PDB file of C-alpha atoms in Angstrom:
ATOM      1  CA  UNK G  26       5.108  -3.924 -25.299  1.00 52.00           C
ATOM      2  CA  UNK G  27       8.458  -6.164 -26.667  1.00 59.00           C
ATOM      3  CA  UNK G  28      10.708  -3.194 -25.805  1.00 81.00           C
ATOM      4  CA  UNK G  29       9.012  -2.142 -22.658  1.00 88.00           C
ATOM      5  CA  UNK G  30      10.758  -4.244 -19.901  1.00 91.00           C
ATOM      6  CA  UNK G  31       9.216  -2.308 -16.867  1.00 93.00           C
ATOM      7  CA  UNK G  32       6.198  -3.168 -18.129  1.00 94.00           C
ATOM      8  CA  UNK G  33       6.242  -6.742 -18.893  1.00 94.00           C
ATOM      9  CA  UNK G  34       8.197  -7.559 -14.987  1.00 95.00           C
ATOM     10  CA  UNK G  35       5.980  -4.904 -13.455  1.00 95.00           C
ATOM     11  CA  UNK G  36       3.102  -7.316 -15.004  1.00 96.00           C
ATOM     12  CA  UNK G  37       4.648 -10.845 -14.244  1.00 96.00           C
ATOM     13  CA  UNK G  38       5.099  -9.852 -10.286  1.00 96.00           C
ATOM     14  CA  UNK G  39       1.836  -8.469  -9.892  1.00 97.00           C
ATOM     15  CA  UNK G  40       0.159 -11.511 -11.466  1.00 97.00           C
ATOM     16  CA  UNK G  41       1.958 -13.765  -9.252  1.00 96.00           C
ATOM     17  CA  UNK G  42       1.342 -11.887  -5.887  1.00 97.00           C
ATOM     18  CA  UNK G  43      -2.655 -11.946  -7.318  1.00 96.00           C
ATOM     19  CA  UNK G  44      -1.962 -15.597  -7.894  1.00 96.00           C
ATOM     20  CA  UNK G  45      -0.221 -16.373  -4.410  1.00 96.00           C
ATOM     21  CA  UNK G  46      -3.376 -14.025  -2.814  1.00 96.00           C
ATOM     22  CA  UNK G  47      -5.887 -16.256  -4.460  1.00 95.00           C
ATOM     23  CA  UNK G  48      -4.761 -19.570  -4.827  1.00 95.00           C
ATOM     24  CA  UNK G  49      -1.513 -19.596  -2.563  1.00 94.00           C
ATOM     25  CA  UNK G  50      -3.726 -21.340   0.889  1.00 94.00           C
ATOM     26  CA  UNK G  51      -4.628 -24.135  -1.087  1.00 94.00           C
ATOM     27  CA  UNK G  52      -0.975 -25.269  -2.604  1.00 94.00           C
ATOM     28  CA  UNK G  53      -0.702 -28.398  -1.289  1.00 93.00           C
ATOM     29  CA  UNK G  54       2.787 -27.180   0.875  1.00 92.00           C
ATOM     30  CA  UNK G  55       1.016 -24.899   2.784  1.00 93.00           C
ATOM     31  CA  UNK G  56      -0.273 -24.807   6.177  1.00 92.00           C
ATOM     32  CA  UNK G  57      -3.834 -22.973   5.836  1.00 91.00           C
ATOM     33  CA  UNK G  58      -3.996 -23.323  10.063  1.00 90.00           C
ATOM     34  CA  UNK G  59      -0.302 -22.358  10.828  1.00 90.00           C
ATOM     35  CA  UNK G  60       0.178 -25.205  13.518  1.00 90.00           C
ATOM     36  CA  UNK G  61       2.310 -24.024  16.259  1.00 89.00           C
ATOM     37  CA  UNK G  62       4.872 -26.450  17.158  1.00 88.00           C
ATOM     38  CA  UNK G  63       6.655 -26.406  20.927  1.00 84.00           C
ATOM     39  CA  UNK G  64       9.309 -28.665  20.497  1.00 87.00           C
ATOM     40  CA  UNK G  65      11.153 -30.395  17.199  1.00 84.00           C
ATOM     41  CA  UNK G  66      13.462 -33.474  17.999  1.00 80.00           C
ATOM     42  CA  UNK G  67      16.641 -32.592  15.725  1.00 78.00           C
ATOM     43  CA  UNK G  68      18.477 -35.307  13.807  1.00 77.00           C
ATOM     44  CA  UNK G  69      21.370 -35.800  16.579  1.00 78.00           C
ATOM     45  CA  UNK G  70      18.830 -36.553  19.393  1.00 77.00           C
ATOM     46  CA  UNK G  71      18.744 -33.107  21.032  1.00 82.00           C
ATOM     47  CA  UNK G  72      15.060 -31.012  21.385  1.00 85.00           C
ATOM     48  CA  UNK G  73      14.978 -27.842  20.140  1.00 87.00           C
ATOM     49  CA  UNK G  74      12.255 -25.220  20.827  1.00 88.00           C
ATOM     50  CA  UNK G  75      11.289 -22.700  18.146  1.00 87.00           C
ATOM     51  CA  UNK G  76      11.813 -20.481  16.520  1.00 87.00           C
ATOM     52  CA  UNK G  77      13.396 -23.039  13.806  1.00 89.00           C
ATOM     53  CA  UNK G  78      15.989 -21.717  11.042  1.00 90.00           C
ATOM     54  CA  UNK G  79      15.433 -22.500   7.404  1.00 93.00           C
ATOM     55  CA  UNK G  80      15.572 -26.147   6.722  1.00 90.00           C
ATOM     56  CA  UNK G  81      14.126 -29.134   4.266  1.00 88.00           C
ATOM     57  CA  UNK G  82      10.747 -29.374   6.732  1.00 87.00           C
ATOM     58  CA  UNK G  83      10.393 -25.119   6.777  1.00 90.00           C
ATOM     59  CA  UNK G  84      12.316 -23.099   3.470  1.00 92.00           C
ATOM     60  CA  UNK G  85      11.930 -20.001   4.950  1.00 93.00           C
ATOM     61  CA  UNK G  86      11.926 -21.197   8.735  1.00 93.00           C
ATOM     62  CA  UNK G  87       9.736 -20.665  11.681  1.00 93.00           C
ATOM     63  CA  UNK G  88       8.559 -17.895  13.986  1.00 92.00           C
ATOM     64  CA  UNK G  89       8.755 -18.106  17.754  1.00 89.00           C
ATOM     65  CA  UNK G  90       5.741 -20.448  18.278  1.00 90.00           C
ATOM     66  CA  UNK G  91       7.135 -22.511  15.124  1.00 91.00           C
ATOM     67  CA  UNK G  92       4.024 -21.470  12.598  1.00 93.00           C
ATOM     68  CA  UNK G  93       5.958 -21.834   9.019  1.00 94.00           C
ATOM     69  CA  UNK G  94       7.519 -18.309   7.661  1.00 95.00           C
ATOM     70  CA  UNK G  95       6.649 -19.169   4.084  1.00 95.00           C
ATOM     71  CA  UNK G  96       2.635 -20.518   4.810  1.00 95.00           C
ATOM     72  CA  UNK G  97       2.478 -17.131   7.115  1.00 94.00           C
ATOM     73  CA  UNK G  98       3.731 -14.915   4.401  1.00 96.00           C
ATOM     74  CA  UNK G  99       1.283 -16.822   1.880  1.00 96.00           C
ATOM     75  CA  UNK G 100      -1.684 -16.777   3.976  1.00 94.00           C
ATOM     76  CA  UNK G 101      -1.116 -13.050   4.723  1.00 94.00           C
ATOM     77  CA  UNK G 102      -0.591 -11.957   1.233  1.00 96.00           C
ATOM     78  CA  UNK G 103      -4.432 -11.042   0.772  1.00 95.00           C
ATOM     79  CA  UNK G 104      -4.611  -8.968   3.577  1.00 93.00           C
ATOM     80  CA  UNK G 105      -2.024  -7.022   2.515  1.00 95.00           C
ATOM     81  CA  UNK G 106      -2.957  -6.507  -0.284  1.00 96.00           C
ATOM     82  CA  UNK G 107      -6.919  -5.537   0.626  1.00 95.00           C
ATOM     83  CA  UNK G 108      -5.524  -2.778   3.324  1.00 95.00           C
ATOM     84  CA  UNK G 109      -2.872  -1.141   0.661  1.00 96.00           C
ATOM     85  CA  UNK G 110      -5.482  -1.370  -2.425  1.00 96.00           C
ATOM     86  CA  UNK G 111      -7.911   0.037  -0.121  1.00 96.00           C
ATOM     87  CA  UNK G 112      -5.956   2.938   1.511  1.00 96.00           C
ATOM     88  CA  UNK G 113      -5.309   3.743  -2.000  1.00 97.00           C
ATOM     89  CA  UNK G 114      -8.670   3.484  -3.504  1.00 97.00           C
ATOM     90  CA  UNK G 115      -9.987   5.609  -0.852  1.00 97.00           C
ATOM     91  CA  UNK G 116      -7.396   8.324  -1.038  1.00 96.00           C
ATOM     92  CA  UNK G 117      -7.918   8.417  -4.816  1.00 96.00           C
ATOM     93  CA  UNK G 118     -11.920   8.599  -4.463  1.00 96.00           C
ATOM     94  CA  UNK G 119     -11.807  11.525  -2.303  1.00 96.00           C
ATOM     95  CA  UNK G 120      -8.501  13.126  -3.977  1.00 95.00           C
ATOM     96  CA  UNK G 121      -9.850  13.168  -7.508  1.00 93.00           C
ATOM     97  CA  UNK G 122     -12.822  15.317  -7.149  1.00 92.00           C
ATOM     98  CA  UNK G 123     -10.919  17.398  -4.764  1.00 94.00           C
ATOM     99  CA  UNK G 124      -8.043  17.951  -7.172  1.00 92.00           C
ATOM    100  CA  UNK G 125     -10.769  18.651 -10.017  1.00 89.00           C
ATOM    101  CA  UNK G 126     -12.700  21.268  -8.036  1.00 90.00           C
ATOM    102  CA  UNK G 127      -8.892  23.116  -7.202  1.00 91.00           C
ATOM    103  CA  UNK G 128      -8.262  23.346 -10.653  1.00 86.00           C
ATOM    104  CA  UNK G 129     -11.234  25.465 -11.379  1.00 83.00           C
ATOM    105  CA  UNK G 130     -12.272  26.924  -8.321  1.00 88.00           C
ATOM    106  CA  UNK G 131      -9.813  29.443  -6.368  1.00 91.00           C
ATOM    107  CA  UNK G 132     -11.701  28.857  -3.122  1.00 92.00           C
ATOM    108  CA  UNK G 133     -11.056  25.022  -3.237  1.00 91.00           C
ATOM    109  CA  UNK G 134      -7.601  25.218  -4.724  1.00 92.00           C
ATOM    110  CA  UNK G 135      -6.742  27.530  -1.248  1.00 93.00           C
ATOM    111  CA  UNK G 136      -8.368  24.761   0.574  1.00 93.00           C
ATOM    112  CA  UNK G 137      -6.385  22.255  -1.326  1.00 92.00           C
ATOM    113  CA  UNK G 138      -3.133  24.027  -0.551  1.00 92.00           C
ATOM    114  CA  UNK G 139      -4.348  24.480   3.336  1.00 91.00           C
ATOM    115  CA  UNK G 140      -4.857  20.868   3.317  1.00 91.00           C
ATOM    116  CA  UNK G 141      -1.665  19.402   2.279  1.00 89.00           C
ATOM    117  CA  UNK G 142      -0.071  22.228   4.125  1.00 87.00           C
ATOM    118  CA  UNK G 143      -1.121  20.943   6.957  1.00 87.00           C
ATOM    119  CA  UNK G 144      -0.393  17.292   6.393  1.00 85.00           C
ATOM    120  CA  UNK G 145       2.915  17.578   4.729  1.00 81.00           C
ATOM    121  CA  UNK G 146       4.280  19.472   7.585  1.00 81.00           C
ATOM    122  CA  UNK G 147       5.488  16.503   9.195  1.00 82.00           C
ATOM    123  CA  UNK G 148       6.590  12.580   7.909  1.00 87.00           C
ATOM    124  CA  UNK G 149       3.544  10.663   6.948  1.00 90.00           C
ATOM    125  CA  UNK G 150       4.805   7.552   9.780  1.00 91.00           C
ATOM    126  CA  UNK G 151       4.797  10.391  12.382  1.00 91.00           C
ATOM    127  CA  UNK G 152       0.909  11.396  11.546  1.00 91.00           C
ATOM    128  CA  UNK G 153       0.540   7.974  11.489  1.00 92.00           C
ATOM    129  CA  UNK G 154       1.644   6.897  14.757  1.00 91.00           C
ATOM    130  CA  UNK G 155       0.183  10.228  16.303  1.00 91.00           C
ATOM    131  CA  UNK G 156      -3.562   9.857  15.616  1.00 91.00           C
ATOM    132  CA  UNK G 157      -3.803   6.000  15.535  1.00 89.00           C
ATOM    133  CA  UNK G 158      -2.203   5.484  19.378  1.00 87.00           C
ATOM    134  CA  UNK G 159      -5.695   8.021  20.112  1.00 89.00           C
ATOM    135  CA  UNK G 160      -7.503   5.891  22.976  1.00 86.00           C
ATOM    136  CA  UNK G 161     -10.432   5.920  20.559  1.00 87.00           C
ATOM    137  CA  UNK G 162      -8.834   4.463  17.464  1.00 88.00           C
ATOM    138  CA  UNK G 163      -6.431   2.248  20.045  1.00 85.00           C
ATOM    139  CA  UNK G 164      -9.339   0.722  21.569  1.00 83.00           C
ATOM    140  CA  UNK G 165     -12.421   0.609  18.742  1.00 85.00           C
ATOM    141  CA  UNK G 166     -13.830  -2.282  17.857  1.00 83.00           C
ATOM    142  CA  UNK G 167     -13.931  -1.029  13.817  1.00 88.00           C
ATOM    143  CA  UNK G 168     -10.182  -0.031  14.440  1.00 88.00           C
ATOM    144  CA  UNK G 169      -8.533  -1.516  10.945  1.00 90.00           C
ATOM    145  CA  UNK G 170     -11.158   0.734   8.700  1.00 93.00           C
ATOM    146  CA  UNK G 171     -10.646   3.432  10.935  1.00 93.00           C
ATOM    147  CA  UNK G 172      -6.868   3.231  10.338  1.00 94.00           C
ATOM    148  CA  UNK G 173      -7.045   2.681   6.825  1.00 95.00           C
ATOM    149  CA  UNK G 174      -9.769   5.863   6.240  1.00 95.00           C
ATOM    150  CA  UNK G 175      -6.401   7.680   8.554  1.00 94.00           C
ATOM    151  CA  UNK G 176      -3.699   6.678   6.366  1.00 95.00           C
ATOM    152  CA  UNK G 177      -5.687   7.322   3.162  1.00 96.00           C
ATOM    153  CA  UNK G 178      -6.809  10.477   3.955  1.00 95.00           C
ATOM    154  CA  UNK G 179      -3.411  12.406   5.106  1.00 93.00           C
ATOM    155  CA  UNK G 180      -2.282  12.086   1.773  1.00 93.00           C
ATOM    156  CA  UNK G 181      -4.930  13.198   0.136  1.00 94.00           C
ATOM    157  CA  UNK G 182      -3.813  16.956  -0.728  1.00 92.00           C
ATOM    158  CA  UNK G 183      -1.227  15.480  -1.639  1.00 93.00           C
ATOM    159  CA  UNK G 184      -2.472  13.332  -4.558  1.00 94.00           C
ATOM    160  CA  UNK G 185      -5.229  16.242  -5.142  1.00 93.00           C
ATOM    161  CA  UNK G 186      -2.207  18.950  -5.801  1.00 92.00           C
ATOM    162  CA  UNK G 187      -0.658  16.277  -8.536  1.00 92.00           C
ATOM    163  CA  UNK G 188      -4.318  16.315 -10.018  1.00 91.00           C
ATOM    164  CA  UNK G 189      -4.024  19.818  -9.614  1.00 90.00           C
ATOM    165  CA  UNK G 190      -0.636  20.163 -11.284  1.00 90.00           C
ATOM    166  CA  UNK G 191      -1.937  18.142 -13.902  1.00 88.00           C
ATOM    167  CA  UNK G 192      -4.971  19.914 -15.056  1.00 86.00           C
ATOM    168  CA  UNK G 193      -2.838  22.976 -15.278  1.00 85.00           C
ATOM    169  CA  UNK G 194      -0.775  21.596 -18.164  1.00 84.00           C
ATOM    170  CA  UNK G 195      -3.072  19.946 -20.135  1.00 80.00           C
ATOM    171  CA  UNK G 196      -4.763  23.437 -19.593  1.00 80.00           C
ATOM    172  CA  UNK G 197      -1.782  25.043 -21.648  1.00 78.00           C
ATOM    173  CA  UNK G 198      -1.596  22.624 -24.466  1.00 76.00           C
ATOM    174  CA  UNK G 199      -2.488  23.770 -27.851  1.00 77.00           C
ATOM    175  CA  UNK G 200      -5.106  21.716 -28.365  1.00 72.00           C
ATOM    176  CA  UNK G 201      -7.609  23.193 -25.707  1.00 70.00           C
ATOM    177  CA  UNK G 202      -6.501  27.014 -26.836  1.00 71.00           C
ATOM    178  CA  UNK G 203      -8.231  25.636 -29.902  1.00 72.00           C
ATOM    179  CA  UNK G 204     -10.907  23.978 -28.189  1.00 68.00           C
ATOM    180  CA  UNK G 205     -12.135  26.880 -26.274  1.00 69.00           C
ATOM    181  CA  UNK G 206     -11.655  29.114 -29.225  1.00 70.00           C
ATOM    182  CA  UNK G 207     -14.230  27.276 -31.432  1.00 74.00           C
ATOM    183  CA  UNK G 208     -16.298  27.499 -27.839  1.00 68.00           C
ATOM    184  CA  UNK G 209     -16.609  24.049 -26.645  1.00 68.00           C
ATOM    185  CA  UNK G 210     -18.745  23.869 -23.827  1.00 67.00           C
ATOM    186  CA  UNK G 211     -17.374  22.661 -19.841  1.00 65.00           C
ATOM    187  CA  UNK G 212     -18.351  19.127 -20.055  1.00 70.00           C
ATOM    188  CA  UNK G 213     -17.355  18.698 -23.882  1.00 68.00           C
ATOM    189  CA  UNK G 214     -13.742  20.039 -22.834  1.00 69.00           C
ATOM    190  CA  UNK G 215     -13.508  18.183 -19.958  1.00 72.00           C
ATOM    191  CA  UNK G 216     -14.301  14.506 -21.520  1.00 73.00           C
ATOM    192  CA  UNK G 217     -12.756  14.772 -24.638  1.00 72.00           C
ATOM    193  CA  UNK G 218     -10.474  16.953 -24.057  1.00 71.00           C
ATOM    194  CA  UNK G 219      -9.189  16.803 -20.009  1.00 77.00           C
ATOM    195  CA  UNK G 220     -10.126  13.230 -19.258  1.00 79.00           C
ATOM    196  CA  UNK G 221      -8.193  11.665 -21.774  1.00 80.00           C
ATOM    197  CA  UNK G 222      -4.958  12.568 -21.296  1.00 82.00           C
ATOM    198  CA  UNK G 223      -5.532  13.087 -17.172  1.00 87.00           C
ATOM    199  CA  UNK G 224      -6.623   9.368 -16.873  1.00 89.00           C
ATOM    200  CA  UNK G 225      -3.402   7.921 -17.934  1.00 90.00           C
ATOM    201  CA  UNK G 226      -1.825  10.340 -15.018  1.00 91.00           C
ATOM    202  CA  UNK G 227      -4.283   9.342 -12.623  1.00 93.00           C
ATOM    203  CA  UNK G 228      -3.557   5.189 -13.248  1.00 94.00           C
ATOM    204  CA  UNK G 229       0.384   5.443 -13.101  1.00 95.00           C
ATOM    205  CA  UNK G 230      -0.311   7.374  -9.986  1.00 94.00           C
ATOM    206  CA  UNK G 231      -2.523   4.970  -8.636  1.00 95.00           C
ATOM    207  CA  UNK G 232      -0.180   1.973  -8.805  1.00 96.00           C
ATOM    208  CA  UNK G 233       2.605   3.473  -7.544  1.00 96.00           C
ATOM    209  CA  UNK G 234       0.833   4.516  -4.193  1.00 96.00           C
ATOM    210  CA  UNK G 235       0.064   1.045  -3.975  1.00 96.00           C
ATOM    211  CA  UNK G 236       3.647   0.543  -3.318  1.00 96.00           C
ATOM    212  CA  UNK G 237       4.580   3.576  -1.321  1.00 95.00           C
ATOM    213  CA  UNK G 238       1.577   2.571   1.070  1.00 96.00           C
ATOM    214  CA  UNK G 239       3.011  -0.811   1.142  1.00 96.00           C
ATOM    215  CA  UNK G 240       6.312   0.664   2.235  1.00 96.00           C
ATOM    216  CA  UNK G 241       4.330   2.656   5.104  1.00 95.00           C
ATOM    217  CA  UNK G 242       2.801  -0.383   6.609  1.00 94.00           C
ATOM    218  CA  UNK G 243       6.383  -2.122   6.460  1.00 94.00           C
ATOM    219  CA  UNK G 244       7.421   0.861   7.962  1.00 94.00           C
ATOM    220  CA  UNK G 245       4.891   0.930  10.720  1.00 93.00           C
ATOM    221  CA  UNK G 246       5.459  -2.809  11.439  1.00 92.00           C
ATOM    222  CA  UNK G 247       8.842  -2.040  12.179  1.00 92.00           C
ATOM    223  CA  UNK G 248       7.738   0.285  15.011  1.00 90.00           C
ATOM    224  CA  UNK G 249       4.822  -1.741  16.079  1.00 87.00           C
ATOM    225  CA  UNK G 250       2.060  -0.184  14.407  1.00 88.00           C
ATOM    226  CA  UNK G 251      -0.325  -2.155  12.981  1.00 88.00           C
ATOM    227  CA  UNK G 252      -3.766  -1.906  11.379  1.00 86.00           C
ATOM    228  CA  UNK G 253      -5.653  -5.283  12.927  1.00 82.00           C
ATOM    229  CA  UNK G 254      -5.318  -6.050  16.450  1.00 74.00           C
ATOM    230  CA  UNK G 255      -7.593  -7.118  19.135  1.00 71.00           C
ATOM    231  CA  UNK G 256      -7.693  -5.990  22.854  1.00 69.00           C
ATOM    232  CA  UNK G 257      -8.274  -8.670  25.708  1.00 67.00           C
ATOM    233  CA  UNK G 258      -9.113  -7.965  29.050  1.00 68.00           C
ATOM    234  CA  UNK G 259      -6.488  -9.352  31.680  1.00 66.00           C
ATOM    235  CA  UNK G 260      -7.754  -8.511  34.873  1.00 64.00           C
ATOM    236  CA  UNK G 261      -9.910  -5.670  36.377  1.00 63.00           C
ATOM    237  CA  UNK G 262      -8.034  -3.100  35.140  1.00 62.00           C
ATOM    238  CA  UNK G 263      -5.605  -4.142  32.996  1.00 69.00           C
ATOM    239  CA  UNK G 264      -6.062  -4.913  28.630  1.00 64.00           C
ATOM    240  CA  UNK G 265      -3.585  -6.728  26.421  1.00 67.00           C
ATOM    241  CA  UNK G 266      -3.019  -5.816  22.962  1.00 69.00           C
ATOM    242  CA  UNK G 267      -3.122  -9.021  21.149  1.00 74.00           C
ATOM    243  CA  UNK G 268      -1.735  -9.268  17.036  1.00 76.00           C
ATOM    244  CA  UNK G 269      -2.848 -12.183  15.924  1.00 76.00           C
ATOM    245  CA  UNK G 270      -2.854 -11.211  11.979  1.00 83.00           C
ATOM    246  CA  UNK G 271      -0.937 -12.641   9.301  1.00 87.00           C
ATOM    247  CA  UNK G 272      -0.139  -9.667   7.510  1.00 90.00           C
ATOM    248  CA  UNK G 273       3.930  -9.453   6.384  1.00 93.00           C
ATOM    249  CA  UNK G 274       4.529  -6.790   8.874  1.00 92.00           C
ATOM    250  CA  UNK G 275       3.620  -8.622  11.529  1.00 91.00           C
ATOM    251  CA  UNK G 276       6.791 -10.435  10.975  1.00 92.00           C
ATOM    252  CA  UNK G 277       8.356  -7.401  12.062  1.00 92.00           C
ATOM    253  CA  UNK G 278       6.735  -7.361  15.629  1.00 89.00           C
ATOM    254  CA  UNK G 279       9.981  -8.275  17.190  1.00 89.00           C
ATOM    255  CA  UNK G 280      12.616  -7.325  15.132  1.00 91.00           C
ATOM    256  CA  UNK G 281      15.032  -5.607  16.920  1.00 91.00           C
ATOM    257  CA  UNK G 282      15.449  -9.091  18.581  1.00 92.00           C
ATOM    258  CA  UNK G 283      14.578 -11.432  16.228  1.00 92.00           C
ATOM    259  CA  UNK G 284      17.491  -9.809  13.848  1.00 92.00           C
ATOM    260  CA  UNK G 285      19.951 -11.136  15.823  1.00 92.00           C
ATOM    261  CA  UNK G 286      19.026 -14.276  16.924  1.00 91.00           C
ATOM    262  CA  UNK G 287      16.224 -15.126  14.396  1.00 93.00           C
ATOM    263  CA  UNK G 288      17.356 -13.003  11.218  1.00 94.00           C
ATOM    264  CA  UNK G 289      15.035 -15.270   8.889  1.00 95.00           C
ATOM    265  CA  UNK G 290      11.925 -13.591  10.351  1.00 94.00           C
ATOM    266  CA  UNK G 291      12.128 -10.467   9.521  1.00 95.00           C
ATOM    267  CA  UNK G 292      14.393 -10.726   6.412  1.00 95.00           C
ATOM    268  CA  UNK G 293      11.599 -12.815   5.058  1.00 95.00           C
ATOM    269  CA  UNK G 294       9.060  -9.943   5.659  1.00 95.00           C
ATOM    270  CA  UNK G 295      11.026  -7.497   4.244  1.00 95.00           C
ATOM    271  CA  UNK G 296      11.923  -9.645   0.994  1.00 96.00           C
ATOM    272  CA  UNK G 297       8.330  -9.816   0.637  1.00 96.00           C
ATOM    273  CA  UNK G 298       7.689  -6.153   1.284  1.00 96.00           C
ATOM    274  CA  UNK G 299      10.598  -5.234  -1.254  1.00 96.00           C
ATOM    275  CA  UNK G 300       9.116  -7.778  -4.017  1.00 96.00           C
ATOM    276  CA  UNK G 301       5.722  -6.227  -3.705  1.00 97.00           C
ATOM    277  CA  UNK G 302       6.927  -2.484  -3.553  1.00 97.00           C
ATOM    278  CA  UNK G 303       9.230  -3.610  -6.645  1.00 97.00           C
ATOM    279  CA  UNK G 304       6.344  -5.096  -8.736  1.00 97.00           C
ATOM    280  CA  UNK G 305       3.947  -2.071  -8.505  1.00 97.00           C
ATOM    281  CA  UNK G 306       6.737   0.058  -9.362  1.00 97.00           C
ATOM    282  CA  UNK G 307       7.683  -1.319 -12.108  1.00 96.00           C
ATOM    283  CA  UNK G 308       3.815  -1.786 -13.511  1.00 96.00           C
ATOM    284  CA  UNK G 309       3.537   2.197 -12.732  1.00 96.00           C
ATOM    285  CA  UNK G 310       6.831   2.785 -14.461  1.00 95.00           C
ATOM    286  CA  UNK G 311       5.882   0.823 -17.473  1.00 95.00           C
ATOM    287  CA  UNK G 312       2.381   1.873 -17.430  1.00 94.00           C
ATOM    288  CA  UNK G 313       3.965   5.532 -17.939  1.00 92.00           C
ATOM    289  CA  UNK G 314       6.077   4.643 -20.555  1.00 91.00           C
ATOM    290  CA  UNK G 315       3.016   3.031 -22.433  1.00 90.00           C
ATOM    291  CA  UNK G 316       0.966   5.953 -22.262  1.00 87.00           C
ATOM    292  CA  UNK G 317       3.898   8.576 -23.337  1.00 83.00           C
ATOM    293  CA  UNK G 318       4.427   6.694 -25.798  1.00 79.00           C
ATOM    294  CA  UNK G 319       0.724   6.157 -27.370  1.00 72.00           C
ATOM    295  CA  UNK G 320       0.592  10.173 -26.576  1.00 63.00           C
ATOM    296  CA  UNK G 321       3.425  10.827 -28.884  1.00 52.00           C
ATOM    297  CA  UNK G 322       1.566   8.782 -31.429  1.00 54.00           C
ATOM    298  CA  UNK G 323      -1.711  10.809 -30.820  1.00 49.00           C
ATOM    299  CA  UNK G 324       0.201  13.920 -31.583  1.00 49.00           C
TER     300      UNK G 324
END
């Protein structure tokens, strides 16, 4: 644990994003009900309307209807965090068996490779954008879990080939040539012999989707995709699209304005993004390097 440094940063960032997403609305600097403010009087005499740069009153500034950067960013952090854990948990729960039933089965390992075929054709963000702009999922009511079922499941041959992949060399290690020689049966072969060295696989692999999905919803903010939004109706025949979340990529609504005249908004989005991506990488990579090297030891 001393020598693994991935491990023990990978640890310390994820504890403090699970910190901010727990406790961070109740530090005492934070604004739980992000008060909009229309107009600050500056300290030479002049009004100024938002959005208002970093200063003493805001660190990390204000947006365009002067809500603080830093409460928004703190007060979004469990959202965030629910929709990537969630994509990922959901991918994983339909991958795993999938991957498991490929591995033994030539009929579902065709359907596996059909699957991610299909879905690996094109960039992820492109599926993305594709089915979610659908009327239906544009305009339902249960639109965020709809989106986040989307995103979890175009991966999905994906992670089930990697399962796959994995299966097959654990299949070729000398320790199962034995086992099947002294005729273990399926299941005794599969949990003392599979599982154990499949679940360390599986974890690493785990955590570091949770940072490539948070990349893809950065990603997807940047292009005005997001996964909560409501629709209002404006007149007879006209809705509005209204994105009233606090999740970090909503920071990136306007960005290809904001980076010019407000450059604090989004950079402070994507510093959070980059932290986040950064910590779960570095808790996969260390995880890995734990496991290797308690495998080394088991051999």
């Amino acid at each position: 644990m001393k020598k693994n440094k991935s491990l023990i940063i990978g640890i310390s960032l994820v504890s403090i994003i699970l910190f901010i997403a727990i406790a961070g609305p109740y530090l005492p600097f934070v604004d739980q009900e992000l008060k909009t403010e229309g107009v600050r009087k500056m300290d030479n005499g002049s009004l100024k309307v938002p959005a208002f740069s970093p200063s003493s009153l805001n660190l990390l500034g204000t947006d365009s209807e002067g809500r603080d950067i830093l409460s928004r960013l703190i007060m979004g952090t469990k959202e965030v965090l629910y929709s990537v854990i969630g994509i990922t948990l959901i991918r994983y729960l339909i991958a795993v068996p999938f991957g498991l039933f490929a591995s033994f089965y030539q009929s579902t390992s065709r359907l596996l490779d059909f699957y991610n075929k299909i879905f690996s054709f094109v960039p992820i963000i492109f599926m993305v954008v594709l089915i979610v702009n659908l009327p239906y999922i544009m305009y339902s009511p249960h639109r965020t879990i709809l989106v986040i079922v989307i995103i979890a499941l175009l991966e999905v041959g994906r992670v089930g080939q990697l399962i796959q992949n994995t299966i097959y060399t654990i299949s070729k290690k000398p320790f199962i040539e034995a086992a099947t020689s002294i005729g273990t049966n399926n299941r005794g072969m599969f949990t003392r012999h599979f599982f154990p060295f499949l679940l360390p696989d599986l974890i690493v692999n785990l955590v570091l989707d949770i940072g490539r999905n948070m990349f893809l919803l950065g990603q997807l903010g940047i292009i005005n995709v997001f996964l909560v939004h409501r629709i209002e109706i404006v007149g007879e025949l006209t809705a509005e699209v209204i994105n009233d979340s606090n999740a970090w990529p909503l920071l990136f609504k306007d960005v290809t304005f904001d980076i010019f005249s407000k450059p604090w908004i989004p950079i402070a989005a994507c510093v959070a993004i980059t932290l986040a991506i950064l910590a779960f990488n570095q808790l996969g990579k260390g995880l890995r390097q734990l496991f290797e090297r308690n495998e080394v030891r088991y051999f």
